[in-house]
Phi, psi and omega in degrees: 000325169308315188289322163317301182301323171276359159287307187304314191279354172110029177302137175273323173199182198240128170253125169251175173243097194261028165201167179286176170237180176305308200281353185234167186268004185242327191258181180226115183303339177282346189264146178267151186224138211066149164258179177326291204278348165301322194277331190294319188280351177281327165319282173343297165318288168329294190289342177296329178255025181063029179224197180217166174257146181243163187239137142294117169196138183239321175285173184287311189307310179303324168295276184323310183301327197267332186269331161312337190242015176100357169312128174262354184218117164277113160284140194064266189059048187292349194237019186296158169264171173308319187281330160293336176287328171290327177284328179303306181298316189282332166273020173056057178268147181245169170232151185241090205277329177051046151326318177302321167300290186311321181299322183285349186269320182306313166321311206244013195305313183289358171272343199265170181278167203288328176307327200264332159310320180287334171303296186307294167310351184263329192263309197310310185302325186290321187318303188315299196284341184278339190278311183314297183310323178285330157317303180300324180284348172084046182264134164291145174222162181235158170250158199192163177201149170285047210291331208258347161253343156261117192306140160087005172236041171254015173269137178335096176110010179277335181303299190310349160317318192304322175303322207269337190278326180294331169295333187278328166249054155102022172272158186275150187304331185277327189281352178278325171296315178290348182272342177248016174219292187293304203289341180282336172294306165309313195290336180264003172076020172249026189286336170287000197236308172204176198122315191213159182276103181205166187293124174087011167244175197284144176283087180255096178214163167235159176254128182244142167258057153211154179275105179296328164317333173252352174198073174327325185296334185309332159274023156251014183242126187300312188300351174255021195240096202251345167200158196229115178241138181228123203022064169075005182257128172285110177257354157224129176231118160252123187270000000 
Protein backbone atom coordinates (compact mmCIF):
# COMPACT_ATOMS: atom_id res chain seq x y z
CA UNK A 1 0.00 0.00 0.00
CA UNK A 2 2.77 2.46 0.85
CA UNK A 3 4.48 1.86 -2.50
CA UNK A 4 1.24 2.63 -4.32
CA UNK A 5 0.74 5.72 -2.19
CA UNK A 6 4.22 7.00 -3.02
CA UNK A 7 3.56 6.61 -6.73
CA UNK A 8 0.26 8.47 -6.39
CA UNK A 9 2.24 11.33 -4.89
CA UNK A 10 4.58 11.42 -7.87
CA UNK A 11 7.53 9.20 -6.91
CA UNK A 12 9.82 8.22 -9.77
CA UNK A 13 11.02 5.08 -8.00
CA UNK A 14 10.86 3.50 -4.54
CA UNK A 15 13.69 3.31 -2.04
CA UNK A 16 13.50 0.93 0.90
CA UNK A 17 15.92 -0.07 3.68
CA UNK A 18 16.74 -3.76 3.82
CA UNK A 19 19.37 -3.37 6.54
CA UNK A 20 19.96 -1.03 9.45
CA UNK A 21 22.20 2.00 9.12
CA UNK A 22 25.25 3.58 10.70
CA UNK A 23 24.20 7.09 11.67
CA UNK A 24 21.48 6.24 14.17
CA UNK A 25 21.64 4.78 17.65
CA UNK A 26 19.10 1.99 17.32
CA UNK A 27 19.58 -0.05 14.12
CA UNK A 28 22.22 -2.57 13.11
CA UNK A 29 23.72 -2.43 9.59
CA UNK A 30 24.52 -6.15 9.84
CA UNK A 31 20.85 -7.11 10.26
CA UNK A 32 18.61 -7.77 7.26
CA UNK A 33 15.16 -6.14 7.10
CA UNK A 34 12.14 -7.48 5.20
CA UNK A 35 11.74 -11.00 3.89
CA UNK A 36 11.77 -12.00 0.24
CA UNK A 37 8.00 -11.77 -0.24
CA UNK A 38 7.82 -8.30 1.30
CA UNK A 39 10.55 -6.99 -0.97
CA UNK A 40 9.13 -8.76 -4.02
CA UNK A 41 5.68 -7.18 -3.68
CA UNK A 42 7.24 -3.69 -3.57
CA UNK A 43 9.25 -4.57 -6.67
CA UNK A 44 6.06 -5.79 -8.36
CA UNK A 45 4.32 -2.48 -7.69
CA UNK A 46 7.30 -0.52 -9.03
CA UNK A 47 7.50 -2.61 -12.18
CA UNK A 48 3.77 -2.12 -12.69
CA UNK A 49 4.52 1.62 -12.80
CA UNK A 50 7.37 1.15 -15.26
CA UNK A 51 10.14 1.81 -12.75
CA UNK A 52 12.21 0.06 -10.09
CA UNK A 53 13.17 -0.29 -6.43
CA UNK A 54 16.42 0.88 -4.85
CA UNK A 55 17.50 -0.11 -1.37
CA UNK A 56 19.79 1.01 1.41
CA UNK A 57 21.63 -2.22 2.16
CA UNK A 58 24.96 -2.76 3.87
CA UNK A 59 25.09 -6.36 5.08
CA UNK A 60 25.45 -9.21 2.60
CA UNK A 61 22.12 -10.73 3.63
CA UNK A 62 20.29 -7.46 3.06
CA UNK A 63 21.83 -7.09 -0.39
CA UNK A 64 21.28 -10.72 -1.39
CA UNK A 65 17.62 -10.75 -0.31
CA UNK A 66 17.00 -7.54 -2.23
CA UNK A 67 18.67 -8.63 -5.46
CA UNK A 68 16.95 -12.03 -5.30
CA UNK A 69 13.59 -10.26 -5.05
CA UNK A 70 14.28 -7.99 -8.03
CA UNK A 71 15.67 -4.77 -6.54
CA UNK A 72 17.63 -2.94 -9.26
CA UNK A 73 19.95 -0.67 -7.26
CA UNK A 74 21.95 -1.26 -4.10
CA UNK A 75 22.82 1.87 -2.15
CA UNK A 76 26.09 1.10 -0.31
CA UNK A 77 26.57 -2.71 -0.44
CA UNK A 78 29.60 -2.86 1.82
CA UNK A 79 29.74 -6.51 2.88
CA UNK A 80 28.81 -8.42 -0.26
CA UNK A 81 30.21 -11.84 -1.00
CA UNK A 82 31.28 -13.08 -4.42
CA UNK A 83 28.03 -15.08 -4.63
CA UNK A 84 25.94 -11.96 -4.09
CA UNK A 85 27.97 -10.00 -6.61
CA UNK A 86 27.45 -12.75 -9.18
CA UNK A 87 23.69 -12.48 -8.58
CA UNK A 88 23.87 -8.70 -9.02
CA UNK A 89 25.56 -9.20 -12.37
CA UNK A 90 23.03 -11.82 -13.44
CA UNK A 91 20.11 -9.54 -12.52
CA UNK A 92 21.67 -6.41 -14.06
CA UNK A 93 21.73 -4.65 -10.69
CA UNK A 94 23.45 -1.32 -10.13
CA UNK A 95 25.41 -0.21 -7.07
CA UNK A 96 25.87 3.27 -5.58
CA UNK A 97 28.68 2.83 -3.03
CA UNK A 98 28.85 6.35 -1.44
CA UNK A 99 32.49 5.83 -0.46
CA UNK A 100 33.21 9.48 0.23
CA UNK A 101 30.66 9.56 3.04
CA UNK A 102 32.26 6.51 4.60
CA UNK A 103 35.71 8.07 4.38
CA UNK A 104 34.51 11.19 6.19
CA UNK A 105 32.84 9.08 8.89
CA UNK A 106 36.04 7.14 9.46
CA UNK A 107 38.04 10.38 9.66
CA UNK A 108 35.59 11.83 12.20
CA UNK A 109 34.83 8.65 14.12
CA UNK A 110 36.18 9.98 17.43
CA UNK A 111 33.64 12.81 17.37
CA UNK A 112 30.65 10.45 17.14
CA UNK A 113 28.51 8.90 19.84
CA UNK A 114 30.03 5.64 21.21
CA UNK A 115 27.39 3.39 19.63
CA UNK A 116 27.89 5.01 16.23
CA UNK A 117 31.68 4.82 16.62
CA UNK A 118 31.39 1.06 17.04
CA UNK A 119 29.36 0.68 13.87
CA UNK A 120 31.72 2.89 11.84
CA UNK A 121 34.77 0.91 12.96
CA UNK A 122 33.01 -2.38 12.21
CA UNK A 123 31.50 -1.54 8.83
CA UNK A 124 33.60 1.08 7.07
CA UNK A 125 36.93 -0.80 6.80
CA UNK A 126 35.11 -3.47 4.74
CA UNK A 127 33.73 -1.00 2.23
CA UNK A 128 36.77 -0.38 0.09
CA UNK A 129 37.66 -4.03 -0.47
CA UNK A 130 34.03 -4.94 -1.17
CA UNK A 131 33.50 -2.14 -3.69
CA UNK A 132 36.84 -2.93 -5.36
CA UNK A 133 35.75 -6.55 -5.85
CA UNK A 134 32.39 -5.44 -7.21
CA UNK A 135 34.10 -3.16 -9.71
CA UNK A 136 36.43 -5.93 -10.84
CA UNK A 137 33.41 -8.23 -11.21
CA UNK A 138 31.84 -5.76 -13.64
CA UNK A 139 28.92 -4.44 -11.58
CA UNK A 140 27.73 -1.11 -12.96
CA UNK A 141 28.21 1.69 -10.45
CA UNK A 142 26.86 5.21 -10.25
CA UNK A 143 28.07 7.92 -7.91
CA UNK A 144 26.13 9.26 -4.97
CA UNK A 145 26.83 10.40 -1.44
CA UNK A 146 24.94 10.72 1.84
CA UNK A 147 25.80 14.38 2.13
CA UNK A 148 22.85 15.33 4.29
CA UNK A 149 23.57 12.68 6.92
CA UNK A 150 27.34 13.16 7.19
CA UNK A 151 28.78 16.30 8.86
CA UNK A 152 31.05 18.43 6.70
CA UNK A 153 29.95 17.01 3.35
CA UNK A 154 27.83 19.86 2.00
CA UNK A 155 30.47 22.31 0.82
CA UNK A 156 30.88 23.22 -2.84
CA UNK A 157 33.05 20.69 -4.65
CA UNK A 158 32.71 17.98 -2.03
CA UNK A 159 30.53 15.85 -4.29
CA UNK A 160 33.58 15.41 -6.51
CA UNK A 161 35.30 13.50 -3.72
CA UNK A 162 33.24 10.45 -4.64
CA UNK A 163 35.13 10.17 -7.92
CA UNK A 164 38.42 10.37 -6.04
CA UNK A 165 37.35 7.50 -3.79
CA UNK A 166 36.34 5.38 -6.77
CA UNK A 167 39.77 5.90 -8.30
CA UNK A 168 41.30 4.91 -4.96
CA UNK A 169 39.58 1.50 -5.13
CA UNK A 170 40.62 0.73 -8.70
CA UNK A 171 38.54 2.77 -11.14
CA UNK A 172 40.35 4.64 -13.88
CA UNK A 173 39.60 8.39 -13.83
CA UNK A 174 37.46 7.99 -16.94
CA UNK A 175 35.51 5.12 -15.37
CA UNK A 176 34.82 7.31 -12.36
CA UNK A 177 33.62 10.17 -14.57
CA UNK A 178 31.36 7.81 -16.53
CA UNK A 179 29.92 6.51 -13.25
CA UNK A 180 29.06 10.09 -12.27
CA UNK A 181 27.50 10.95 -15.62
CA UNK A 182 26.40 8.31 -18.13
CA UNK A 183 25.71 5.47 -15.71
CA UNK A 184 24.04 7.81 -13.24
CA UNK A 185 21.66 9.01 -15.95
CA UNK A 186 20.81 5.43 -16.88
CA UNK A 187 20.05 4.59 -13.27
CA UNK A 188 17.74 7.60 -12.94
CA UNK A 189 15.96 6.62 -16.18
CA UNK A 190 17.04 9.95 -17.66
CA UNK A 191 19.65 8.90 -20.22
CA UNK A 192 17.58 10.56 -22.96
CA UNK A 193 18.10 13.94 -21.25
CA UNK A 194 21.39 13.94 -19.32
CA UNK A 195 24.58 11.96 -18.80
CA UNK A 196 26.37 12.61 -22.08
CA UNK A 197 27.01 15.62 -24.33
CA UNK A 198 24.68 15.01 -27.26
CA UNK A 199 22.25 16.94 -29.40
CA UNK A 200 18.80 17.44 -27.84
CA UNK A 201 19.99 16.64 -24.31
CA UNK A 202 20.10 19.12 -21.44
CA UNK A 203 23.37 21.05 -21.40
CA UNK A 204 24.37 20.34 -17.79
CA UNK A 205 28.16 20.48 -17.43
CA UNK A 206 31.12 22.01 -15.69
CA UNK A 207 34.34 23.38 -17.17
CA UNK A 208 37.53 22.65 -15.23
CA UNK A 209 40.93 24.29 -15.74
CA UNK A 210 42.82 21.01 -15.27
CA UNK A 211 42.54 17.58 -16.83
CA UNK A 212 40.79 15.20 -14.42
CA UNK A 213 42.19 12.24 -16.34
CA UNK A 214 45.61 13.32 -15.11
CA UNK A 215 44.50 14.47 -11.65
CA UNK A 216 41.02 13.40 -10.58
CA UNK A 217 41.32 15.46 -7.38
CA UNK A 218 41.14 18.67 -9.39
CA UNK A 219 37.34 18.40 -9.54
CA UNK A 220 37.09 18.70 -5.75
CA UNK A 221 38.79 22.11 -5.69
CA UNK A 222 36.30 24.97 -6.26
CA UNK A 223 38.94 27.27 -7.76
CA UNK A 224 39.40 24.81 -10.61
CA UNK A 225 35.73 24.96 -11.58
CA UNK A 226 35.65 27.87 -14.04
CA UNK A 227 32.16 27.43 -15.44
CA UNK A 228 28.91 25.78 -14.44
CA UNK A 229 26.23 25.37 -17.12
CA UNK A 230 22.77 24.16 -16.12
CA UNK A 231 20.19 23.42 -18.79
CA UNK A 232 22.19 25.47 -21.24
CA UNK A 233 22.39 28.53 -18.99
CA UNK A 234 25.73 29.68 -17.58
CA UNK A 235 25.23 29.80 -13.81
CA UNK A 236 28.86 30.48 -12.90
CA UNK A 237 31.73 31.87 -14.94
CA UNK A 238 35.14 32.74 -13.52
CA UNK A 239 37.66 34.30 -15.88
